[in-house]
Amino acid sequence: MTQVALLWHMHQPFYQDLVTQEHILPWVRLHALKDYYGMVALLREFPTVRVTFNLVPSLLVQLEAFAGDRARDRFLELSLKPAAELDDHDAERRLKTLVSLLEPGMILLFAGLVAFVAAALLQAVYALRP
């Protein structure tokens, strides 16, 4: 009988600025929403499969900060800000951020989010108009 060991290594650099408590990049929050839970939930379909998840300390610290509502995420804050309240700098940053998320392997894999991104892009572009 062949035995296979499944080890999922979850790593994330430490994106939190220790002075401002702001997360410089959104990857911990985004991966937590679209990947980490889903990977564990998938195992419900295969109750006899045993898997080891290795979560590095920098990831755990950041996940705990988000779970405890102690994390600031500039990308989330910017995306939640109404377009009418964006200044030119905010609108440009928002547009660049949304375009960066369209990379293959990111949210385009999730059809339900494509409409959200398209709407947000249009909102950002509209906010850039004079």
Coordinates of N, CA and C in Angstrom, one line a residue:
M1 N 0.8 -1.2 0.0 CA 0.0 0.0 0.0 C 0.9 1.2 0.0
T2 N 0.5 2.2 -0.9 CA 1.3 3.4 -0.9 C 0.7 4.4 0.1
Q3 N 1.5 5.1 0.8 CA 1.0 6.1 1.7 C 1.6 7.5 1.3
V4 N 0.8 8.5 1.3 CA 1.2 9.8 0.9 C 1.0 10.8 2.1
A5 N 2.0 11.6 2.3 CA 1.9 12.7 3.3 C 1.5 14.0 2.7
L6 N 0.4 14.6 3.1 CA 0.0 15.9 2.5 C 0.4 17.0 3.6
L7 N 1.2 17.9 3.1 CA 1.6 19.0 4.0 C 1.4 20.3 3.2
W8 N 0.5 21.1 3.8 CA 0.2 22.4 3.2 C 1.0 23.4 4.1
H9 N 1.9 24.1 3.5 CA 2.7 25.1 4.2 C 2.2 26.4 3.9
M10 N 1.6 27.1 4.9 CA 1.0 28.4 4.8 C 2.0 29.4 5.3
H11 N 2.5 30.2 4.4 CA 3.5 31.2 4.8 C 3.0 32.6 4.3
Q12 N 3.3 33.6 5.0 CA 3.1 35.0 4.6 C 4.2 35.8 5.2
P13 N 4.7 36.7 4.4 CA 5.6 37.7 5.0 C 4.9 38.5 6.0
F14 N 5.6 39.2 6.9 CA 4.9 40.0 7.9 C 4.7 41.4 7.2
Y15 N 3.4 41.6 6.9 CA 3.0 42.9 6.2 C 2.6 44.0 7.1
Q16 N 2.6 43.8 8.4 CA 2.1 44.8 9.3 C 3.2 45.8 9.6
D17 N 2.9 47.1 9.5 CA 3.8 48.2 9.9 C 3.6 48.3 11.4
L18 N 4.6 48.0 12.2 CA 4.5 48.0 13.7 C 4.2 49.4 14.3
V19 N 4.5 50.4 13.6 CA 4.2 51.8 14.1 C 2.8 52.1 13.9
T20 N 2.3 52.0 12.7 CA 0.9 52.4 12.4 C -0.1 51.2 12.5
Q21 N 0.3 50.0 12.7 CA -0.5 48.8 12.8 C -1.2 48.5 11.4
E22 N -0.8 49.2 10.4 CA -1.4 49.1 9.1 C -0.8 48.0 8.3
H23 N -1.6 47.2 7.6 CA -1.0 46.1 6.8 C -0.7 46.8 5.4
I24 N 0.5 46.7 5.0 CA 1.0 47.3 3.8 C 0.5 46.7 2.6
L25 N 0.3 45.4 2.6 CA -0.3 44.6 1.5 C -1.5 43.8 2.0
P26 N -2.5 43.5 1.1 CA -3.7 42.9 1.6 C -3.7 41.4 1.6
W27 N -2.6 40.7 1.3 CA -2.6 39.3 1.0 C -3.0 38.4 2.2
V28 N -2.7 38.7 3.4 CA -3.2 37.9 4.5 C -4.7 37.9 4.6
R29 N -5.3 39.0 4.5 CA -6.8 39.1 4.6 C -7.4 38.4 3.4
L30 N -6.9 38.7 2.2 CA -7.4 38.1 1.0 C -7.3 36.6 1.0
H31 N -6.1 36.1 1.3 CA -5.9 34.6 1.3 C -6.8 34.0 2.4
A32 N -6.9 34.6 3.5 CA -7.8 34.1 4.6 C -9.2 34.0 4.1
L33 N -9.7 34.9 3.3 CA -11.1 34.9 2.8 C -11.2 33.9 1.7
K34 N -10.3 33.8 0.8 CA -10.5 33.0 -0.4 C -9.8 31.6 -0.4
D35 N -8.9 31.4 0.6 CA -8.1 30.1 0.5 C -8.1 29.3 1.8
Y36 N -7.7 29.9 2.9 CA -7.4 29.1 4.1 C -8.6 28.4 4.6
Y37 N -9.7 29.0 4.7 CA -10.9 28.3 5.2 C -11.4 27.2 4.2
G38 N -11.3 27.6 2.9 CA -11.8 26.6 1.9 C -10.9 25.3 1.9
M39 N -9.7 25.5 2.1 CA -8.8 24.3 2.1 C -9.2 23.3 3.3
V40 N -9.5 23.9 4.4 CA -9.9 23.1 5.6 C -11.3 22.5 5.3
A41 N -12.2 23.4 4.8 CA -13.6 22.9 4.6 C -13.6 21.8 3.6
L42 N -12.7 21.8 2.6 CA -12.7 20.8 1.6 C -12.5 19.4 2.2
L43 N -11.8 19.4 3.3 CA -11.5 18.1 3.9 C -12.7 17.4 4.5
R44 N -13.8 18.1 4.7 CA -15.1 17.5 5.1 C -15.6 16.5 4.1
E45 N -15.2 16.7 2.9 CA -15.7 15.8 1.8 C -14.8 14.5 1.8
F46 N -13.7 14.5 2.5 CA -12.8 13.4 2.5 C -12.4 13.1 4.0
P47 N -13.3 12.6 4.8 CA -13.0 12.5 6.2 C -11.9 11.5 6.6
T48 N -11.5 10.6 5.7 CA -10.4 9.7 6.0 C -9.1 10.2 5.6
V49 N -9.0 11.4 4.9 CA -7.8 11.9 4.5 C -7.2 12.7 5.6
R50 N -5.9 12.5 5.9 CA -5.2 13.3 6.9 C -4.2 14.2 6.3
V51 N -4.3 15.5 6.8 CA -3.4 16.5 6.2 C -2.8 17.3 7.3
T52 N -1.6 17.8 7.1 CA -0.9 18.6 8.1 C -0.9 20.0 7.5
F53 N -1.3 21.0 8.2 CA -1.2 22.4 7.9 C -0.1 23.0 8.7
N54 N 0.8 23.6 8.1 CA 1.9 24.3 8.8 C 1.7 25.8 8.6
L55 N 1.3 26.5 9.6 CA 1.1 27.9 9.6 C 2.3 28.6 10.3
V56 N 3.0 29.4 9.6 CA 4.1 30.1 10.1 C 3.7 31.2 11.1
P57 N 4.5 31.5 12.1 CA 4.1 32.4 13.2 C 3.7 33.8 12.6
S58 N 4.4 34.3 11.6 CA 4.0 35.6 11.1 C 2.6 35.6 10.5
L59 N 2.2 34.5 9.9 CA 0.8 34.4 9.4 C -0.2 34.4 10.6
L60 N 0.1 33.6 11.6 CA -0.8 33.5 12.7 C -1.0 34.8 13.5
V61 N 0.1 35.5 13.6 CA 0.0 36.8 14.3 C -0.9 37.8 13.5
Q62 N -0.7 37.8 12.2 CA -1.6 38.7 11.4 C -3.0 38.2 11.3
L63 N -3.3 36.9 11.2 CA -4.6 36.4 11.2 C -5.3 36.7 12.5
E64 N -4.6 36.6 13.7 CA -5.2 37.0 15.0 C -5.5 38.5 15.0
A65 N -4.7 39.3 14.4 CA -4.9 40.7 14.4 C -6.2 41.0 13.7
F66 N -6.4 40.4 12.5 CA -7.6 40.6 11.7 C -8.8 40.1 12.5
A67 N -8.7 38.9 13.0 CA -9.8 38.2 13.8 C -10.2 39.1 15.0
G68 N -9.2 39.7 15.6 CA -9.5 40.5 16.8 C -9.8 42.0 16.5
D69 N -10.0 42.3 15.2 CA -10.3 43.7 14.7 C -9.2 44.7 15.2
R70 N -8.0 44.2 15.2 CA -6.9 45.1 15.5 C -6.0 45.4 14.3
A71 N -6.4 44.9 13.2 CA -5.6 45.1 12.0 C -6.2 46.3 11.1
R72 N -5.3 47.1 10.6 CA -5.7 48.1 9.6 C -5.2 47.7 8.3
D73 N -6.1 47.7 7.3 CA -5.8 47.3 5.9 C -6.1 48.5 5.0
R74 N -5.1 49.1 4.5 CA -5.3 50.3 3.7 C -6.1 50.0 2.4
F75 N -5.9 48.8 1.9 CA -6.6 48.4 0.7 C -8.1 48.2 1.0
L76 N -8.4 47.6 2.1 CA -9.8 47.4 2.4 C -10.5 48.8 2.7
E77 N -9.8 49.6 3.5 CA -10.3 51.0 3.8 C -10.5 51.8 2.5
L78 N -9.6 51.7 1.6 CA -9.7 52.4 0.4 C -10.8 51.9 -0.5
S79 N -11.0 50.6 -0.5 CA -12.1 50.0 -1.4 C -13.5 50.2 -0.8
L80 N -13.6 50.5 0.5 CA -14.9 50.7 1.1 C -15.2 52.2 1.1
K81 N -14.3 53.1 0.7 CA -14.6 54.5 0.7 C -15.4 54.9 -0.5
P82 N -16.5 55.6 -0.4 CA -17.3 55.9 -1.5 C -16.5 56.8 -2.5
A83 N -16.8 56.5 -3.8 CA -16.0 57.2 -4.9 C -16.1 58.7 -4.7
A84 N -17.2 59.2 -4.3 CA -17.3 60.7 -4.2 C -16.4 61.3 -3.2
E85 N -15.9 60.5 -2.2 CA -15.1 60.9 -1.2 C -13.6 60.7 -1.5
L86 N -13.3 60.1 -2.6 CA -11.9 59.9 -3.0 C -11.2 61.2 -3.6
D87 N -10.0 61.5 -3.1 CA -9.3 62.5 -3.7 C -8.5 61.9 -4.9
D88 N -7.8 62.7 -5.7 CA -7.1 62.1 -6.9 C -6.1 61.0 -6.5
H89 N -5.4 61.2 -5.4 CA -4.4 60.2 -5.0 C -5.1 58.9 -4.6
D90 N -6.2 59.0 -3.8 CA -6.9 57.8 -3.4 C -7.5 57.1 -4.7
A91 N -8.0 57.8 -5.6 CA -8.7 57.2 -6.8 C -7.6 56.5 -7.6
E92 N -6.4 57.1 -7.8 CA -5.4 56.5 -8.5 C -4.9 55.2 -7.8
R93 N -4.7 55.3 -6.5 CA -4.3 54.1 -5.7 C -5.3 53.0 -5.8
R94 N -6.5 53.3 -5.7 CA -7.6 52.3 -5.8 C -7.6 51.7 -7.2
L95 N -7.5 52.4 -8.2 CA -7.5 51.9 -9.5 C -6.3 50.9 -9.7
K96 N -5.1 51.4 -9.3 CA -3.9 50.5 -9.4 C -4.1 49.2 -8.6
T97 N -4.6 49.3 -7.5 CA -4.8 48.1 -6.6 C -5.8 47.1 -7.3
L98 N -6.9 47.6 -7.8 CA -7.9 46.8 -8.4 C -7.3 46.1 -9.7
V99 N -6.5 46.9 -10.5 CA -5.9 46.3 -11.7 C -4.9 45.2 -11.3
S100 N -4.2 45.4 -10.2 CA -3.2 44.4 -9.8 C -3.9 43.1 -9.4
L101 N -5.1 43.2 -8.9 CA -5.9 42.0 -8.5 C -6.4 41.2 -9.7
L102 N -6.3 41.7 -10.9 CA -6.8 41.0 -12.1 C -5.7 40.1 -12.7
E103 N -4.6 40.0 -12.0 CA -3.5 39.1 -12.5 C -4.1 37.6 -12.5
P104 N -3.6 36.8 -13.5 CA -4.1 35.4 -13.5 C -3.8 34.8 -12.2
G105 N -4.7 33.9 -11.7 CA -4.5 33.2 -10.5 C -5.0 34.0 -9.3
M106 N -5.4 35.2 -9.5 CA -6.0 36.0 -8.4 C -7.5 35.9 -8.5
I107 N -8.2 36.9 -8.3 CA -9.7 36.8 -8.2 C -10.4 36.5 -9.5
L108 N -9.7 36.5 -10.6 CA -10.4 36.1 -11.9 C -10.7 34.6 -11.8
L109 N -10.1 33.9 -10.9 CA -10.5 32.5 -10.8 C -11.9 32.3 -10.2
F110 N -12.4 33.4 -9.6 CA -13.7 33.3 -8.9 C -14.7 34.2 -9.6
A111 N -15.5 33.6 -10.4 CA -16.4 34.3 -11.3 C -17.3 35.3 -10.6
G112 N -17.7 34.9 -9.4 CA -18.6 35.8 -8.6 C -18.0 37.2 -8.3
L113 N -16.6 37.2 -8.2 CA -16.0 38.4 -7.8 C -15.6 39.3 -9.1
V114 N -15.7 38.7 -10.2 CA -15.4 39.5 -11.4 C -16.3 40.7 -11.6
A115 N -17.6 40.5 -11.4 CA -18.6 41.6 -11.5 C -18.2 42.7 -10.4
F116 N -17.9 42.3 -9.2 CA -17.5 43.2 -8.1 C -16.3 44.1 -8.6
V117 N -15.3 43.4 -9.1 CA -14.1 44.1 -9.5 C -14.4 45.1 -10.7
A118 N -15.2 44.6 -11.6 CA -15.6 45.5 -12.8 C -16.3 46.7 -12.3
A119 N -17.2 46.5 -11.3 CA -18.0 47.7 -10.8 C -17.0 48.6 -10.0
A120 N -16.1 48.0 -9.3 CA -15.2 48.9 -8.5 C -14.3 49.6 -9.4
L121 N -13.8 49.0 -10.5 CA -13.0 49.7 -11.5 C -13.7 50.8 -12.1
L122 N -15.0 50.6 -12.5 CA -15.8 51.7 -13.1 C -16.0 52.8 -12.1
Q123 N -16.2 52.5 -10.9 CA -16.4 53.5 -9.8 C -15.1 54.3 -9.7
A124 N -13.9 53.6 -9.7 CA -12.6 54.3 -9.5 C -12.4 55.2 -10.7
V125 N -12.6 54.7 -11.9 CA -12.4 55.5 -13.1 C -13.3 56.7 -13.1
Y126 N -14.6 56.5 -12.7 CA -15.5 57.6 -12.7 C -15.0 58.7 -11.7
A127 N -14.4 58.2 -10.6 CA -13.9 59.2 -9.6 C -12.8 60.0 -10.1
L128 N -12.0 59.5 -11.1 CA -10.9 60.2 -11.6 C -11.3 61.3 -12.6
R129 N -12.5 61.2 -13.0 CA -13.0 62.2 -14.0 C -13.0 63.6 -13.4
P130 N -12.7 64.6 -14.2 CA -12.7 66.0 -13.6 C -14.1 66.5 -13.3

